[in-house]
Amino acid sequence: MTDEFLLRMEGISKHFPGVHALDNVDLEVRPGTVHALMGENGAGKSTLMKILIGMYSSDGGTITLEGKQVTIPDTRTGLGLGISMIHQELSPVPEMTVAENIWLGREPMGPMRLIDYKKMNADTQALFDRWEIAINPKAYMKDLSIAQTQMVEIAKAISFDSKIIIMDEPTSAITEREVDHLHRMIRELKADGKAIIYITHKMDEVFKIVDYVTVFRDGKLVGTYPAAELNRDKLIALMVGRELTNMFPKEDADIGDVILSVRNLNRGKLVRDVSFDLRRGEILGFAGLMGAGRTEVLETLFGIAKAESGEIHINGKKVTINQPKDAIDAGLALLTEDRKLTGIMGVLSVRDNMIMAALPKYSPNGILQRKRINDDCEDQRRKLATKTPSLDQLIQNLSGGNQQKVLISRWLLTLPDILMIDEPTRGIDVGAKSEIHRLMSMLAQQGKAIIMVSSEMPEVLGMSDRIIVMHDGQIGGIVERADATQEKIMELATGPDAAAA
Amino acid sequence: MTTETPVAARAFDLAGFIKKYAIIGILLLFIVLLAALTAGKFLQAQNLINVIRQVSAIGIIAIGMTFVIIARGIDLSVGSILAVAAVVGSSLAQLPTASNKMYAGLQLPAIVGILAGLAVGALLGLVNGSLVAGFHIAPFIATLGMMTAARGMALIYSGGRPLSTLDPAYNWVGQGDLGPIPVPIIIFALVAILAHLMLTRTRFGRHVFAYGGNEQAARVSGINVSRINLGIFTLTGLLAGLAGVMLSARIGSGNPQLGTGIELDAITAAVIGGTSFSGGIGTIWGTIVGALIIGIINNGLDLLNVSPFMQQVVKGAIIVIAIIIDERKNR
């Protein structure tokens, strides 16, 4: 039986520690079509594609390519089978030329197995001519703009002459003109019988170039639809349409006076003219798509990166924050997004990890007050029910949820008025998740003000008193708890350009 | 309540215990082995005191090195700084009768020479720290430059010759005894105790661990990373200066070639003692055990009449083995 599908992925599942990233997902792609994958952050799109190219292994399921079942243990095999991918995070080698980057790992060889640079550059030029890309093959990657870098990545993916080209948000970094260029390229590739799998958040693109749309939600397949049968509202409904069950909602807290007021904060492209107020007892949610600037706002407030302009008032007093210590002294705390990269000190004990930010309070003359440290850390461990055999245990041996609790303790010990939490429950199992939500409610009831950045819609809706939706470095809108719906937030997050389409 | 259980929720972690204290076992093993091979000669009190005295300078430098390596750095310049401190200290402690007296007619109390040696060491260390903290130069590069430059300074300052005929009060630091115990051993012990307290009981010490364990997280926690770099490199410089005074006092002359290669012995001692190049891990007692192992190997190989050339091969092998063990531990 001949297969009308070029690619069939059936019953694909993938677990990460604490997360069910993909649950029995199917995907069927026809040759000569553009097939969009859509869904919220963390819905499983990128994970599925990484399984397809061999970057991740799946926990179950089959992949059938042109009627033959295949296994793809690594990306080399994937490329060999005719599958290439443009990744969302670009990874060029900056100190090499454009041509060297494109042919990396498959350099044309001359006599004595020396690299044939002449051929390499000529091949690159031919590739660029064919696709009308105006970049010098001999230029160094480090001298290229982000948009040019993106075009090189696109050219590289095409140069494999793959049957399937996966594009993970290829237009997030390029301008309108280059988007048109890319869309032209995609139409040509399509005419050549290639299949393009296209991951995007941009609605307008979907209806311009896409033939089929497969929607994911929470690692599960919602369905595959011809793009012609969809419209913007239908698509949003499919993406977000989940019930808000088994969520721990925020308990009522008395909302008090304004404690933090931010005016016209600016830093680069990702923090543009951000102004808002935060009150005691309030949980202020920050929603938005990845790269919308939410994390950057927190980092700027906390002095990890310096603001270019803007004013911060705490309790009505203007404060200047040049480094995290200034922020801590002003009563701010920041629980960062990436637990491993900027949170835990893996080889240090739970006690050291807990006390680190508050250490000056516990060592007035530079000498540690060890009993006080021990007592207060024990107290935190009890209050947050952190599971660790002892405070001497290395934090890297704890589960993600318990590591997160230790980090929350780290900041609570600084006795902050304002707690900023970036993705409070990312990569944490359901039990610990609701404990952390309960804790946040409790802290709000004690009069702390909380800013929560979250990419999980139920968390944003369940926990926030107000929701700031960011888009492209700016505040796209502020939604009150009573008016907040997933559709509304999604609409503000995808921005005005999408609404116009 | 959640049902998750931490990975290491055991009453007694035998594997962890063995891993942690294996180094002491190795030390004992070496001692027993050498005692047997030398028919007890190794265990004589005089020989043991000798071993510790010989190791005291390396040990003091290794203690400084431990701070730096915990903070994910390295200090290659300690041997050269040691030499600068030795010639500066000696030049101020020369007796009027010295044939090559540098400052004719100058007669200062011995303490001036000693303090000058310490001060010049600390100062050069501060320069290292400033290069790392202020110009964001990798510690390896910054101290590589200092290693070369400071050796040159020692040679220029001394005119390339040892500065001899020193004040006996100065020499006491390297040659004297307090009761039955040589002064260098007492200094070594005091430095070790102070360093241990500093590392485990002060804010600075905890910050060093945090910085080495995760620099980004340390910054976010409000830790002033520049100050840590200034602190640790000044400390290693100071301790290198102290070792310089001790060694010049021991031989009674300030030789600009002193301390060549001692940085490698110090690094070896720290790493054998369990300090991790990946940062955030290390203890002073481990480093001391590491230094003792180096001393015992040196002494034992001497007693066994192993050629100095062969000794280098053995020591090299031990460094590599120690690092392999270190790598496995971090996996």
Coordinates of N, CA and C in Angstrom, one line a residue, chain A residues 226-417:
Chain A
P226 N -7.2 21.0 8.5 CA -6.8 21.8 7.3 C -6.9 23.3 7.7
A227 N -5.8 24.1 7.4 CA -5.8 25.5 7.8 C -7.0 26.2 7.2
A228 N -7.5 25.8 6.1 CA -8.7 26.5 5.5 C -9.9 26.4 6.3
E229 N -10.0 25.4 7.2 CA -11.2 25.2 8.0 C -11.1 26.0 9.3
L230 N -10.0 26.6 9.5 CA -9.8 27.3 10.8 C -9.9 28.8 10.7
N231 N -10.1 29.5 11.8 CA -9.9 30.9 11.8 C -9.2 31.2 13.2
R232 N -8.8 32.4 13.3 CA -8.1 32.8 14.5 C -8.7 32.4 15.8
D233 N -10.0 32.7 16.0 CA -10.7 32.4 17.2 C -10.8 30.9 17.5
K234 N -11.1 30.2 16.4 CA -11.2 28.7 16.5 C -9.8 28.1 17.0
L235 N -8.8 28.7 16.4 CA -7.4 28.2 16.7 C -7.1 28.4 18.1
I236 N -7.3 29.7 18.6 CA -7.0 30.0 20.0 C -7.8 29.1 20.9
A237 N -9.1 28.9 20.6 CA -9.9 28.0 21.5 C -9.3 26.6 21.5
L238 N -8.8 26.1 20.4 CA -8.2 24.8 20.4 C -7.0 24.7 21.2
M239 N -6.2 25.8 21.2 CA -4.9 25.8 21.9 C -5.1 25.9 23.4
V240 N -6.0 26.7 23.8 CA -6.1 26.9 25.3 C -7.3 26.1 25.9
G241 N -8.1 25.5 25.1 CA -9.4 25.0 25.7 C -9.2 23.9 26.7
R242 N -8.7 24.2 27.9 CA -8.6 23.2 28.9 C -9.4 23.6 30.1
E243 N -9.8 22.6 30.9 CA -10.5 23.0 32.1 C -9.5 23.2 33.2
L244 N -9.9 24.2 34.0 CA -9.0 24.6 35.1 C -9.4 23.7 36.4
T245 N -9.2 22.5 36.3 CA -9.5 21.6 37.4 C -8.2 21.4 38.2
N246 N -8.3 20.7 39.3 CA -7.2 20.4 40.2 C -6.1 21.4 40.3
M247 N -6.5 22.7 40.2 CA -5.5 23.8 40.4 C -5.8 24.3 41.8
F248 N -4.7 24.7 42.4 CA -4.9 25.4 43.7 C -5.1 26.8 43.5
P249 N -6.3 27.3 43.7 CA -6.5 28.8 43.4 C -6.0 29.6 44.6
K250 N -5.7 30.8 44.3 CA -5.2 31.7 45.3 C -6.3 32.0 46.4
E251 N -5.9 31.9 47.6 CA -6.8 32.2 48.7 C -6.9 33.7 48.8
D252 N -8.0 34.2 49.4 CA -8.2 35.6 49.5 C -7.2 36.2 50.5
A253 N -6.6 37.4 50.1 CA -5.7 38.1 50.9 C -6.1 39.6 50.9
D254 N -5.9 40.3 52.0 CA -6.2 41.7 52.0 C -5.2 42.4 51.1
I255 N -5.7 43.1 50.1 CA -4.8 43.9 49.2 C -4.6 45.2 49.9
G256 N -3.3 45.6 50.1 CA -3.0 46.8 50.9 C -2.5 47.9 50.0
D257 N -1.6 48.7 50.5 CA -1.1 49.9 49.8 C -0.1 49.5 48.7
V258 N 0.1 50.4 47.8 CA 1.1 50.2 46.8 C 2.5 50.1 47.4
I259 N 3.2 49.1 47.2 CA 4.5 48.9 47.8 C 5.6 49.1 46.7
L260 N 5.3 48.7 45.5 CA 6.3 48.9 44.5 C 5.7 49.6 43.3
S261 N 6.4 50.6 42.8 CA 5.8 51.3 41.7 C 7.0 51.5 40.7
V262 N 6.8 51.0 39.5 CA 7.8 51.0 38.4 C 7.3 51.9 37.3
R263 N 8.1 52.9 36.9 CA 7.7 53.8 35.9 C 8.7 53.9 34.8
N264 N 8.2 53.6 33.6 CA 9.0 53.8 32.3 C 10.3 53.1 32.3
L265 N 10.3 51.8 32.8 CA 11.6 51.1 32.8 C 12.0 50.6 31.4
N266 N 13.2 50.8 31.1 CA 13.7 50.5 29.8 C 15.0 49.7 29.9
R267 N 15.2 48.7 29.1 CA 16.5 48.0 28.9 C 16.4 47.3 27.6
G268 N 17.1 47.7 26.6 CA 17.2 47.0 25.3 C 15.9 46.8 24.7
K269 N 15.8 45.8 23.9 CA 14.5 45.5 23.1 C 13.5 44.8 24.0
L270 N 13.9 44.2 25.1 CA 13.0 43.3 25.8 C 12.3 44.0 27.0
V271 N 12.8 45.2 27.4 CA 12.1 45.9 28.4 C 11.8 47.3 27.9
R272 N 10.6 47.6 27.4 CA 10.4 48.9 26.8 C 9.2 49.6 27.5
D273 N 9.6 50.6 28.2 CA 8.6 51.5 28.7 C 7.6 50.8 29.7
V274 N 8.2 50.0 30.5 CA 7.3 49.2 31.4 C 7.0 49.9 32.7
S275 N 5.7 50.1 33.0 CA 5.2 50.8 34.2 C 4.1 49.9 34.8
F276 N 4.2 49.8 36.1 CA 3.1 49.1 36.8 C 3.3 49.4 38.3
D277 N 2.2 49.1 39.1 CA 2.2 49.2 40.5 C 1.9 47.8 41.1
L278 N 2.5 47.6 42.3 CA 2.2 46.3 43.0 C 1.8 46.6 44.4
R279 N 0.8 45.9 44.9 CA 0.3 46.2 46.3 C 0.6 45.1 47.2
R280 N 0.7 45.4 48.5 CA 0.8 44.4 49.5 C -0.3 43.4 49.4
G281 N 0.0 42.1 49.6 CA -1.0 41.1 49.6 C -1.4 40.6 48.2
E282 N -0.8 41.3 47.2 CA -1.2 41.0 45.8 C -0.3 40.0 45.1
I283 N -0.9 39.2 44.3 CA 0.0 38.4 43.4 C -0.3 38.9 42.0
L284 N 0.8 39.5 41.4 CA 0.7 40.0 40.1 C 1.3 39.1 39.1
G285 N 0.5 38.6 38.2 CA 1.0 37.6 37.3 C 1.6 38.3 36.0
F286 N 2.7 37.8 35.5 CA 3.2 38.2 34.2 C 3.1 37.1 33.2
A287 N 2.2 37.3 32.2 CA 2.0 36.3 31.2 C 2.6 36.8 29.9
G288 N 2.8 35.9 29.0 CA 3.3 36.3 27.7 C 4.0 35.1 27.1
L289 N 4.4 35.3 25.8 CA 5.0 34.2 25.1 C 6.5 34.2 25.5
M290 N 7.2 33.1 25.1 CA 8.6 33.1 25.4 C 9.3 34.2 24.7
G291 N 10.2 34.9 25.4 CA 11.0 36.0 24.7 C 10.2 37.3 24.7
A292 N 9.1 37.4 25.5 CA 8.3 38.6 25.5 C 8.9 39.7 26.4
G293 N 9.9 39.2 27.2 CA 10.5 40.2 28.1 C 10.2 40.1 29.5
R294 N 9.4 39.1 29.9 CA 9.0 39.0 31.3 C 10.2 38.8 32.3
T295 N 11.0 37.8 31.9 CA 12.2 37.6 32.8 C 13.1 38.8 32.8
E296 N 13.2 39.5 31.7 CA 14.1 40.6 31.6 C 13.6 41.7 32.5
V297 N 12.3 41.9 32.7 CA 11.8 42.9 33.6 C 12.2 42.6 35.0
L298 N 12.1 41.4 35.4 CA 12.5 41.0 36.8 C 14.0 41.2 37.0
E299 N 14.8 40.8 36.0 CA 16.3 40.9 36.1 C 16.7 42.4 36.2
T300 N 15.9 43.2 35.5 CA 16.3 44.7 35.5 C 15.9 45.2 36.9
L301 N 14.7 44.8 37.4 CA 14.3 45.3 38.7 C 15.3 44.9 39.8
F302 N 15.9 43.7 39.6 CA 16.7 43.1 40.6 C 18.2 43.6 40.5
G303 N 18.5 44.3 39.4 CA 19.9 44.8 39.3 C 20.8 43.8 38.7
I304 N 20.3 42.7 38.1 CA 21.2 41.7 37.4 C 21.7 42.4 36.1
A305 N 20.8 43.1 35.5 CA 21.2 43.9 34.3 C 20.7 45.3 34.7
K306 N 21.5 46.3 34.2 CA 21.2 47.7 34.6 C 20.1 48.3 33.7
A307 N 19.2 49.0 34.3 CA 18.2 49.6 33.5 C 18.8 50.8 32.7
E308 N 18.3 51.1 31.6 CA 18.8 52.2 30.8 C 18.1 53.5 31.3
S309 N 16.8 53.3 31.6 CA 16.1 54.5 32.2 C 14.9 53.9 33.0
G310 N 14.3 54.8 33.7 CA 13.1 54.4 34.5 C 13.3 54.6 35.9
E311 N 12.2 54.6 36.7 CA 12.2 54.9 38.1 C 11.6 53.7 38.9
I312 N 12.2 53.4 40.0 CA 11.6 52.4 40.9 C 11.3 53.0 42.2
H313 N 10.1 52.9 42.7 CA 9.8 53.4 44.0 C 9.3 52.3 44.9
I314 N 9.9 52.2 46.1 CA 9.5 51.1 47.0 C 9.0 51.8 48.3
N315 N 7.8 51.5 48.7 CA 7.1 52.2 49.8 C 7.2 53.7 49.7
G316 N 7.0 54.2 48.4 CA 7.0 55.6 48.2 C 8.4 56.3 48.1
K317 N 9.4 55.5 48.3 CA 10.8 56.1 48.3 C 11.5 55.6 47.0
K318 N 12.1 56.6 46.4 CA 12.8 56.2 45.1 C 14.1 55.4 45.5
V319 N 14.3 54.3 44.8 CA 15.5 53.5 45.1 C 16.3 53.4 43.8
T320 N 17.6 53.2 44.0 CA 18.5 53.0 42.9 C 19.1 51.6 43.0
I321 N 18.9 50.8 42.0 CA 19.4 49.4 42.1 C 20.4 49.2 41.0
N322 N 21.6 49.0 41.4 CA 22.7 48.7 40.4 C 23.2 47.3 40.4
Q323 N 22.9 46.6 41.5 CA 23.4 45.2 41.7 C 22.4 44.5 42.6
P324 N 22.4 43.2 42.6 CA 21.4 42.4 43.4 C 21.4 42.8 44.9
K325 N 22.6 43.2 45.4 CA 22.7 43.5 46.8 C 21.8 44.7 47.1
D326 N 21.8 45.7 46.2 CA 20.9 46.9 46.4 C 19.5 46.4 46.5
A327 N 19.1 45.5 45.6 CA 17.7 45.1 45.5 C 17.4 44.3 46.8
I328 N 18.3 43.5 47.3 CA 18.0 42.7 48.5 C 17.8 43.7 49.7
D329 N 18.7 44.7 49.8 CA 18.6 45.7 50.8 C 17.3 46.5 50.8
A330 N 16.8 46.6 49.5 CA 15.5 47.4 49.4 C 14.3 46.5 49.6
G331 N 14.5 45.2 50.0 CA 13.4 44.4 50.3 C 12.9 43.6 49.2
L332 N 13.7 43.4 48.1 CA 13.3 42.6 46.9 C 13.9 41.2 47.0
A333 N 13.2 40.3 46.5 CA 13.8 38.9 46.4 C 13.5 38.4 45.0
L334 N 14.4 37.7 44.4 CA 14.1 37.1 43.0 C 14.5 35.6 43.0
L335 N 13.5 34.8 42.8 CA 13.7 33.4 42.5 C 13.8 33.2 41.0
T336 N 14.9 32.9 40.5 CA 15.1 32.9 39.1 C 14.5 31.7 38.4
E337 N 14.4 31.9 37.1 CA 13.7 30.9 36.3 C 14.5 29.6 36.2
D338 N 15.8 29.7 36.0 CA 16.5 28.4 35.7 C 17.2 28.0 37.0
R339 N 16.6 27.0 37.6 CA 17.0 26.6 38.9 C 18.5 26.2 38.9
K340 N 18.8 25.4 37.9 CA 20.2 24.9 37.8 C 21.2 25.9 37.5
L341 N 20.9 26.8 36.6 CA 21.9 27.8 36.1 C 22.1 28.9 37.0
T342 N 21.0 29.4 37.6 CA 21.2 30.6 38.4 C 20.6 30.5 39.8
G343 N 20.2 29.3 40.2 CA 19.6 29.1 41.5 C 20.4 28.3 42.4
I344 N 20.5 27.0 42.3 CA 21.1 26.2 43.3 C 22.6 26.2 43.1
M345 N 23.3 26.0 44.2 CA 24.8 25.7 44.1 C 24.9 24.3 44.5
G346 N 24.9 23.5 43.4 CA 24.7 22.0 43.5 C 25.5 21.3 44.5
V347 N 26.8 21.6 44.6 CA 27.7 20.8 45.5 C 27.7 21.4 46.9
L348 N 26.9 22.4 47.1 CA 26.9 22.9 48.5 C 25.7 22.3 49.2
S349 N 25.7 22.4 50.6 CA 24.7 21.8 51.4 C 23.4 22.6 51.3
V350 N 22.3 21.9 51.7 CA 21.0 22.5 51.8 C 21.1 23.8 52.7
R351 N 21.8 23.7 53.8 CA 21.9 24.8 54.7 C 22.6 26.0 54.0
D352 N 23.8 25.7 53.4 CA 24.5 26.8 52.7 C 23.6 27.5 51.6
N353 N 22.9 26.6 50.9 CA 22.0 27.1 49.8 C 20.9 28.0 50.4
M354 N 20.4 27.6 51.5 CA 19.3 28.3 52.1 C 19.7 29.7 52.7
I355 N 20.9 29.7 53.3 CA 21.3 30.9 54.0 C 22.0 31.9 53.2
M356 N 22.4 31.6 51.9 CA 23.3 32.4 51.2 C 22.9 33.8 51.0
A357 N 21.6 34.1 50.6 CA 21.3 35.5 50.3 C 21.1 36.3 51.6
A358 N 20.8 35.6 52.7 CA 20.6 36.3 54.0 C 21.9 36.4 54.8
L359 N 23.0 35.9 54.3 CA 24.2 35.7 55.1 C 24.6 37.0 55.9
P360 N 24.6 38.1 55.3 CA 25.0 39.3 56.1 C 24.2 39.5 57.4
K361 N 22.9 39.1 57.3 CA 22.1 39.2 58.6 C 22.6 38.3 59.6
Y362 N 23.2 37.2 59.2 CA 23.6 36.1 60.1 C 25.1 36.1 60.4
S363 N 25.8 37.2 60.0 CA 27.2 37.3 60.3 C 27.6 38.8 60.4
P364 N 27.1 39.4 61.5 CA 27.2 40.9 61.6 C 28.7 41.3 61.6
N365 N 29.6 40.5 62.2 CA 31.0 40.8 62.2 C 31.8 40.0 61.2
G366 N 31.1 39.4 60.3 CA 31.8 38.5 59.3 C 31.9 37.1 59.9
I367 N 31.7 36.9 61.2 CA 31.7 35.5 61.8 C 30.3 35.0 61.8
L368 N 30.1 33.7 61.3 CA 28.8 33.1 61.2 C 28.2 32.9 62.6
Q369 N 26.9 33.2 62.7 CA 26.2 32.8 63.9 C 25.6 31.5 63.7
R370 N 26.4 30.4 63.9 CA 26.0 29.1 63.4 C 24.7 28.6 64.0
K371 N 24.5 28.9 65.3 CA 23.3 28.3 65.9 C 22.1 29.0 65.3
R372 N 22.1 30.3 65.2 CA 21.0 31.0 64.6 C 20.7 30.5 63.2
I373 N 21.8 30.3 62.4 CA 21.6 29.8 61.1 C 20.9 28.5 61.1
N374 N 21.4 27.6 61.9 CA 20.9 26.3 62.0 C 19.4 26.3 62.4
D375 N 19.1 27.1 63.4 CA 17.7 27.2 63.9 C 16.8 27.7 62.9
D376 N 17.2 28.7 62.2 CA 16.3 29.3 61.2 C 16.1 28.5 60.0
C377 N 17.2 27.8 59.6 CA 17.1 26.9 58.5 C 16.2 25.7 58.8
E378 N 16.4 25.2 60.0 CA 15.5 24.1 60.5 C 14.0 24.5 60.4
D379 N 13.8 25.8 60.9 CA 12.5 26.3 60.9 C 11.9 26.4 59.5
Q380 N 12.7 26.9 58.6 CA 12.2 26.9 57.2 C 11.9 25.5 56.7
R381 N 12.8 24.6 57.0 CA 12.6 23.3 56.5 C 11.3 22.7 56.9
R382 N 11.0 23.0 58.2 CA 9.7 22.5 58.8 C 8.5 23.2 58.2
K383 N 8.6 24.5 58.1 CA 7.5 25.3 57.6 C 7.1 24.9 56.2
L384 N 8.2 24.7 55.3 CA 7.9 24.4 53.9 C 7.8 22.9 53.7
A385 N 8.0 22.1 54.7 CA 8.0 20.7 54.6 C 9.0 20.2 53.5
T386 N 10.2 20.8 53.6 CA 11.2 20.4 52.6 C 11.7 19.0 52.9
K387 N 11.7 18.1 52.0 CA 12.2 16.8 52.3 C 13.7 16.6 52.0
T388 N 14.5 16.5 53.1 CA 15.9 16.3 52.9 C 16.3 15.5 54.2
P389 N 17.2 14.6 54.0 CA 17.6 13.8 55.2 C 18.2 14.7 56.3
S390 N 19.0 15.7 55.9 CA 19.5 16.7 56.8 C 19.9 17.9 56.1
L391 N 20.2 19.0 56.9 CA 20.6 20.2 56.3 C 22.0 20.1 55.6
D392 N 22.7 19.1 56.0 CA 24.0 18.9 55.4 C 24.0 18.2 54.1
Q393 N 22.9 17.7 53.7 CA 22.7 17.1 52.4 C 23.1 18.0 51.3
L394 N 23.8 17.5 50.2 CA 24.0 18.4 49.1 C 22.7 18.6 48.3
I395 N 22.5 19.9 47.9 CA 21.2 20.2 47.4 C 20.9 19.5 46.0
Q396 N 22.0 19.1 45.3 CA 21.8 18.4 44.1 C 21.2 17.1 44.2
N397 N 21.2 16.5 45.4 CA 20.6 15.2 45.6 C 19.1 15.3 45.9
L398 N 18.5 16.5 46.0 CA 17.1 16.7 46.3 C 16.3 16.7 45.0
S399 N 15.0 16.4 45.1 CA 14.2 16.5 43.9 C 14.0 17.9 43.5
G400 N 13.5 18.1 42.3 CA 13.3 19.5 41.8 C 12.4 20.3 42.7
G401 N 11.3 19.7 43.2 CA 10.4 20.4 44.0 C 11.0 20.8 45.3
N402 N 11.8 20.0 45.9 CA 12.4 20.3 47.2 C 13.6 21.3 47.0
Q403 N 14.3 21.2 45.9 CA 15.3 22.3 45.6 C 14.6 23.6 45.5
Q404 N 13.4 23.6 44.8 CA 12.7 24.9 44.7 C 12.3 25.4 46.1
K405 N 11.9 24.5 47.0 CA 11.5 25.0 48.3 C 12.7 25.6 49.0
V406 N 13.9 24.9 48.9 CA 15.1 25.5 49.5 C 15.3 26.9 49.0
L407 N 15.2 27.1 47.7 CA 15.4 28.4 47.1 C 14.4 29.4 47.6
I408 N 13.1 29.0 47.8 CA 12.1 29.9 48.4 C 12.6 30.3 49.8
S409 N 13.0 29.3 50.5 CA 13.5 29.6 51.9 C 14.7 30.6 51.8
R410 N 15.6 30.4 50.8 CA 16.7 31.3 50.7 C 16.2 32.7 50.7
W411 N 15.2 33.0 49.9 CA 14.7 34.3 49.8 C 13.8 34.8 51.0
L412 N 13.1 33.8 51.6 CA 12.3 34.2 52.7 C 13.2 34.6 53.9
L413 N 14.3 34.0 54.0 CA 15.2 34.3 55.1 C 15.8 35.8 55.0
T414 N 15.7 36.4 53.8 CA 16.1 37.8 53.7 C 15.0 38.7 54.1
L415 N 13.9 38.1 54.5 CA 12.7 38.9 55.0 C 12.3 40.0 54.0
P416 N 12.0 39.5 52.8 CA 11.7 40.5 51.7 C 10.2 41.0 51.9
D417 N 10.0 42.2 51.3 CA 8.6 42.7 51.2 C 8.0 42.3 49.9

